[in-house]
mmCIF file of C-alpha atoms in Angstrom:
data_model
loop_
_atom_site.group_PDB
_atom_site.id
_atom_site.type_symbol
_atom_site.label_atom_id
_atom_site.label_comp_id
_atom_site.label_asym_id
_atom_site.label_seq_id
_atom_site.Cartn_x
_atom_site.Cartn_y
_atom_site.Cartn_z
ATOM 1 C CA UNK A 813 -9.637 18.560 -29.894
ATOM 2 C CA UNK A 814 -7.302 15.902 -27.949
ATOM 3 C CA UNK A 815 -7.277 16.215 -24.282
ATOM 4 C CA UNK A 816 -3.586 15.744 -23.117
ATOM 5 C CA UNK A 817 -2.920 15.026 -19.509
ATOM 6 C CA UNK A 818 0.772 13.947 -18.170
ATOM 7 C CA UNK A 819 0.157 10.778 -16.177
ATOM 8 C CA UNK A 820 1.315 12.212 -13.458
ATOM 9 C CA UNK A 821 -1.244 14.523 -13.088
ATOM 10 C CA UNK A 822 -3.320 11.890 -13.295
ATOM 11 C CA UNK A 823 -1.682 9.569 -10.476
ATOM 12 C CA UNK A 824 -4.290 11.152 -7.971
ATOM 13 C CA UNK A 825 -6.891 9.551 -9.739
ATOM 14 C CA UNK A 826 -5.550 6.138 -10.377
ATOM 15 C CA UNK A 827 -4.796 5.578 -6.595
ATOM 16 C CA UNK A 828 -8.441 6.821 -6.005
ATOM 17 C CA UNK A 829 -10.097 4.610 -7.980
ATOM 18 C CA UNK A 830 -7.850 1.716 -6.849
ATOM 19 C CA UNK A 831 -8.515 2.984 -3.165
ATOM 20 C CA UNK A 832 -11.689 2.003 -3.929
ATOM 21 C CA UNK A 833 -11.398 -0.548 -5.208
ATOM 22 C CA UNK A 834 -9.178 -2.221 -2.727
ATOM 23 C CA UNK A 835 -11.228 -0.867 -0.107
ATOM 24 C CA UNK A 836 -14.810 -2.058 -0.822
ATOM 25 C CA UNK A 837 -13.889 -6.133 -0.798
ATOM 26 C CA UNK A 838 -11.693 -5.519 2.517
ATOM 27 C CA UNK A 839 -14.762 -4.145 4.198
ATOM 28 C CA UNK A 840 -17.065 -6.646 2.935
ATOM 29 C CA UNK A 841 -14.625 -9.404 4.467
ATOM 30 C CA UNK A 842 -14.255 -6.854 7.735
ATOM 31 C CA UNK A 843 -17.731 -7.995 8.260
ATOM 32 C CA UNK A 844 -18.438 -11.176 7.339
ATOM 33 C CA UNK A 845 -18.860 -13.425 10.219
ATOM 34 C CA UNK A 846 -15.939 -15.384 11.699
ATOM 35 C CA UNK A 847 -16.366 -18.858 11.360
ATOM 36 C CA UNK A 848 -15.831 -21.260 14.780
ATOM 37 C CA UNK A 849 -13.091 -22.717 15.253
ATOM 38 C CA UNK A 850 -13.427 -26.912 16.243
ATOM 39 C CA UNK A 851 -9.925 -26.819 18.247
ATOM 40 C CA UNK A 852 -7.309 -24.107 19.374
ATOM 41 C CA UNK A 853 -5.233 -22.898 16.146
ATOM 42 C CA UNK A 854 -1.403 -24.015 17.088
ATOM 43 C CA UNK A 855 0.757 -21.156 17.370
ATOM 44 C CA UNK A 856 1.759 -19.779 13.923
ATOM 45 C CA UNK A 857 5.007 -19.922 12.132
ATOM 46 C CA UNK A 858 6.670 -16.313 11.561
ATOM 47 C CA UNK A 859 5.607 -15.108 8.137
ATOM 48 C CA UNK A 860 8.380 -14.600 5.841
ATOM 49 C CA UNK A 861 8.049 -12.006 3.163
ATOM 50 C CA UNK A 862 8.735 -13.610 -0.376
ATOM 51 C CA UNK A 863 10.178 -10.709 -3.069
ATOM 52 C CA UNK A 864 8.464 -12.702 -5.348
ATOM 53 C CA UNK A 865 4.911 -13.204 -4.560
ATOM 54 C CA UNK A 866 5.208 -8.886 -3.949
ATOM 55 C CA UNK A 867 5.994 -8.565 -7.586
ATOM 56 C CA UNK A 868 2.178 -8.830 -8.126
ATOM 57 C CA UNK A 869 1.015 -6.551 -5.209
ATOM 58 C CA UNK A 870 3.357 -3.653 -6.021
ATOM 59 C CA UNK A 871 0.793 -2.246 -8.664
ATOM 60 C CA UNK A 872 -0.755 -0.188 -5.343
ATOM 61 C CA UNK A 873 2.081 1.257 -4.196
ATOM 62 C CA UNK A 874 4.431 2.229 -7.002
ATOM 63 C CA UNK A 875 1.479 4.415 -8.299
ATOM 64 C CA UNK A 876 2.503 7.157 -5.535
ATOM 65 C CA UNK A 877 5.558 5.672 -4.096
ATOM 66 C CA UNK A 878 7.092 5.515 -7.138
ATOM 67 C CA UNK A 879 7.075 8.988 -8.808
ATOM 68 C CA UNK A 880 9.923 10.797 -7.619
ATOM 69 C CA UNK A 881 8.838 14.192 -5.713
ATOM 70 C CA UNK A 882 5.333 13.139 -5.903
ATOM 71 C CA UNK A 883 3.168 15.049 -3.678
ATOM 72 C CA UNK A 884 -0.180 13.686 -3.186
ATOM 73 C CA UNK A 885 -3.772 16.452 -2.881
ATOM 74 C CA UNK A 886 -6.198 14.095 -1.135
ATOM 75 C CA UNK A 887 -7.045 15.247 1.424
ATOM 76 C CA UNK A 888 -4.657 17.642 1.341
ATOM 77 C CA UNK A 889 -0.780 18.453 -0.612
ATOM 78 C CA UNK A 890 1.414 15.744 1.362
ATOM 79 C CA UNK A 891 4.563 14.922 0.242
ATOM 80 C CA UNK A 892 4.453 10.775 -0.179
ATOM 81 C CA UNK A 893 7.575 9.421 0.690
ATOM 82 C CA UNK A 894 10.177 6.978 -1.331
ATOM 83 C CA UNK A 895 10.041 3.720 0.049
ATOM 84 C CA UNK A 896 12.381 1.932 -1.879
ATOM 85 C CA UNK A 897 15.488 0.376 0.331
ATOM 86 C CA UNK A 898 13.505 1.215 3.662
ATOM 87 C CA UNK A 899 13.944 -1.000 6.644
ATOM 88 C CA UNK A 900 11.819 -3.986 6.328
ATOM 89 C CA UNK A 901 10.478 -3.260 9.638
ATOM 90 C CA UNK A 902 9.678 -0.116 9.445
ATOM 91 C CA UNK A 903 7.451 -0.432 6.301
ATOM 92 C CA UNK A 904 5.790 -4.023 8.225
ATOM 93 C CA UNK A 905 5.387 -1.514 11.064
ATOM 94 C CA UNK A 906 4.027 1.035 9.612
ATOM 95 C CA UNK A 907 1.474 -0.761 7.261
ATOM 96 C CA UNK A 908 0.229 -2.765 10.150
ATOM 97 C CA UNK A 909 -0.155 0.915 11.669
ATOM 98 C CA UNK A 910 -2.178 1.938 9.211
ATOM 99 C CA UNK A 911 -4.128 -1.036 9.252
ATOM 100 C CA UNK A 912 -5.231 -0.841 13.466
ATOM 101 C CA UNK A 913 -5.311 3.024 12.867
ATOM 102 C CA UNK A 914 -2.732 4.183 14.529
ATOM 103 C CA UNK A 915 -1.320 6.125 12.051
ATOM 104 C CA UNK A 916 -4.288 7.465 9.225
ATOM 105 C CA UNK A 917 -4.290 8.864 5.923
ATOM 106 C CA UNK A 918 -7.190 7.802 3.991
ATOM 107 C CA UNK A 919 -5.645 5.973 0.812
ATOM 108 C CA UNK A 920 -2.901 4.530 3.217
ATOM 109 C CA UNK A 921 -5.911 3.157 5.534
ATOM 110 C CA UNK A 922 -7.793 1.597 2.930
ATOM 111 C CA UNK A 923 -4.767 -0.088 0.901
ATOM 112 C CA UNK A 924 -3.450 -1.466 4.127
ATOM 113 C CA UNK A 925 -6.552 -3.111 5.617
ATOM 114 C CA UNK A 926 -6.916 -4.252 2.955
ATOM 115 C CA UNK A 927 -3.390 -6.536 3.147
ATOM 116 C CA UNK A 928 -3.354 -9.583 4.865
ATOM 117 C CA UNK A 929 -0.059 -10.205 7.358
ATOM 118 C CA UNK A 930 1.659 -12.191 4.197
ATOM 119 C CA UNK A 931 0.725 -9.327 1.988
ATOM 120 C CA UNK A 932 2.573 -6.834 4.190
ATOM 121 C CA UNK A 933 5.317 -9.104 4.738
ATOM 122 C CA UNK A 934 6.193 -9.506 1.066
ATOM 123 C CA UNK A 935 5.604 -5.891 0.539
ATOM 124 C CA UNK A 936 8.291 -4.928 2.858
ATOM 125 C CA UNK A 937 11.079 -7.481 1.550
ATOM 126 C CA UNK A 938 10.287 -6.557 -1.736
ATOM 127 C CA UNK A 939 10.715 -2.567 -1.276
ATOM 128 C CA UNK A 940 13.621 -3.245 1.051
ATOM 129 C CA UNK A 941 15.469 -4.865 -1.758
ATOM 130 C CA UNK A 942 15.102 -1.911 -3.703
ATOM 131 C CA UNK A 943 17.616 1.014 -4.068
#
């Protein structure tokens, strides 16, 4: 006997093990020590996101932010939102929310503190491309 599962059904458990996955190196660099510092960083260019370079990071997101009508059930049924042709901005804003936990859903917290600044910046020229 063949077990048959749409994909989609199985999308919850893709972006759970990737959660994971994601999650476990971002913590382990959370607390590694900061090294010193010999002089005072000069002040840092604005990051540019490159459409590019985000070709290779989308593999986290399309997974649920893909999938037209796709309601995630962790930790409860939420209906995940299309992100494609958002406002750059708005999805910079709200990873980095995320990310300082101001806003929180678990799978949302781990994939974004897990992205650095550049990551979130590509990211969100990338999917504001889109249409």
């Amino acid at each position: 006997m063949k077990l048959r599962l749409p994909l989609v059904r199985l999308a919850p458990l893709f972006v759970l093990v990737a959660t994971c996955a994601i999650a476990a190196p971002a913590k382990a660099q959370a607390a590694a020590p900061a090294a010193p510092s010999a002089a005072a960083a000069p002040a840092a260019a604005p990051i540019t996101g490159n459409v590019q370079n985000a070709r290779d990071k989308v593999s986290m997101c399309i997974g649920c932010h893909g999938i037209p009508g796709y309601k995630a059930s962790f930790p409860e049924l939420y209906h995940v939102p299309m992100i494609a042709g958002q406002n750059a901005r708005y999805i910079e804003a709200a990873l980095n929310e995320y990310k300082k936990g101001a806003r929180s859903h678990p799978t949302m917290d781990a994939i974004a503190g897990s992205l650095s600044d550049q990551d979130i910046a590509d990211l969100a020229a990338y999917y504001s491309n889109l249409k």
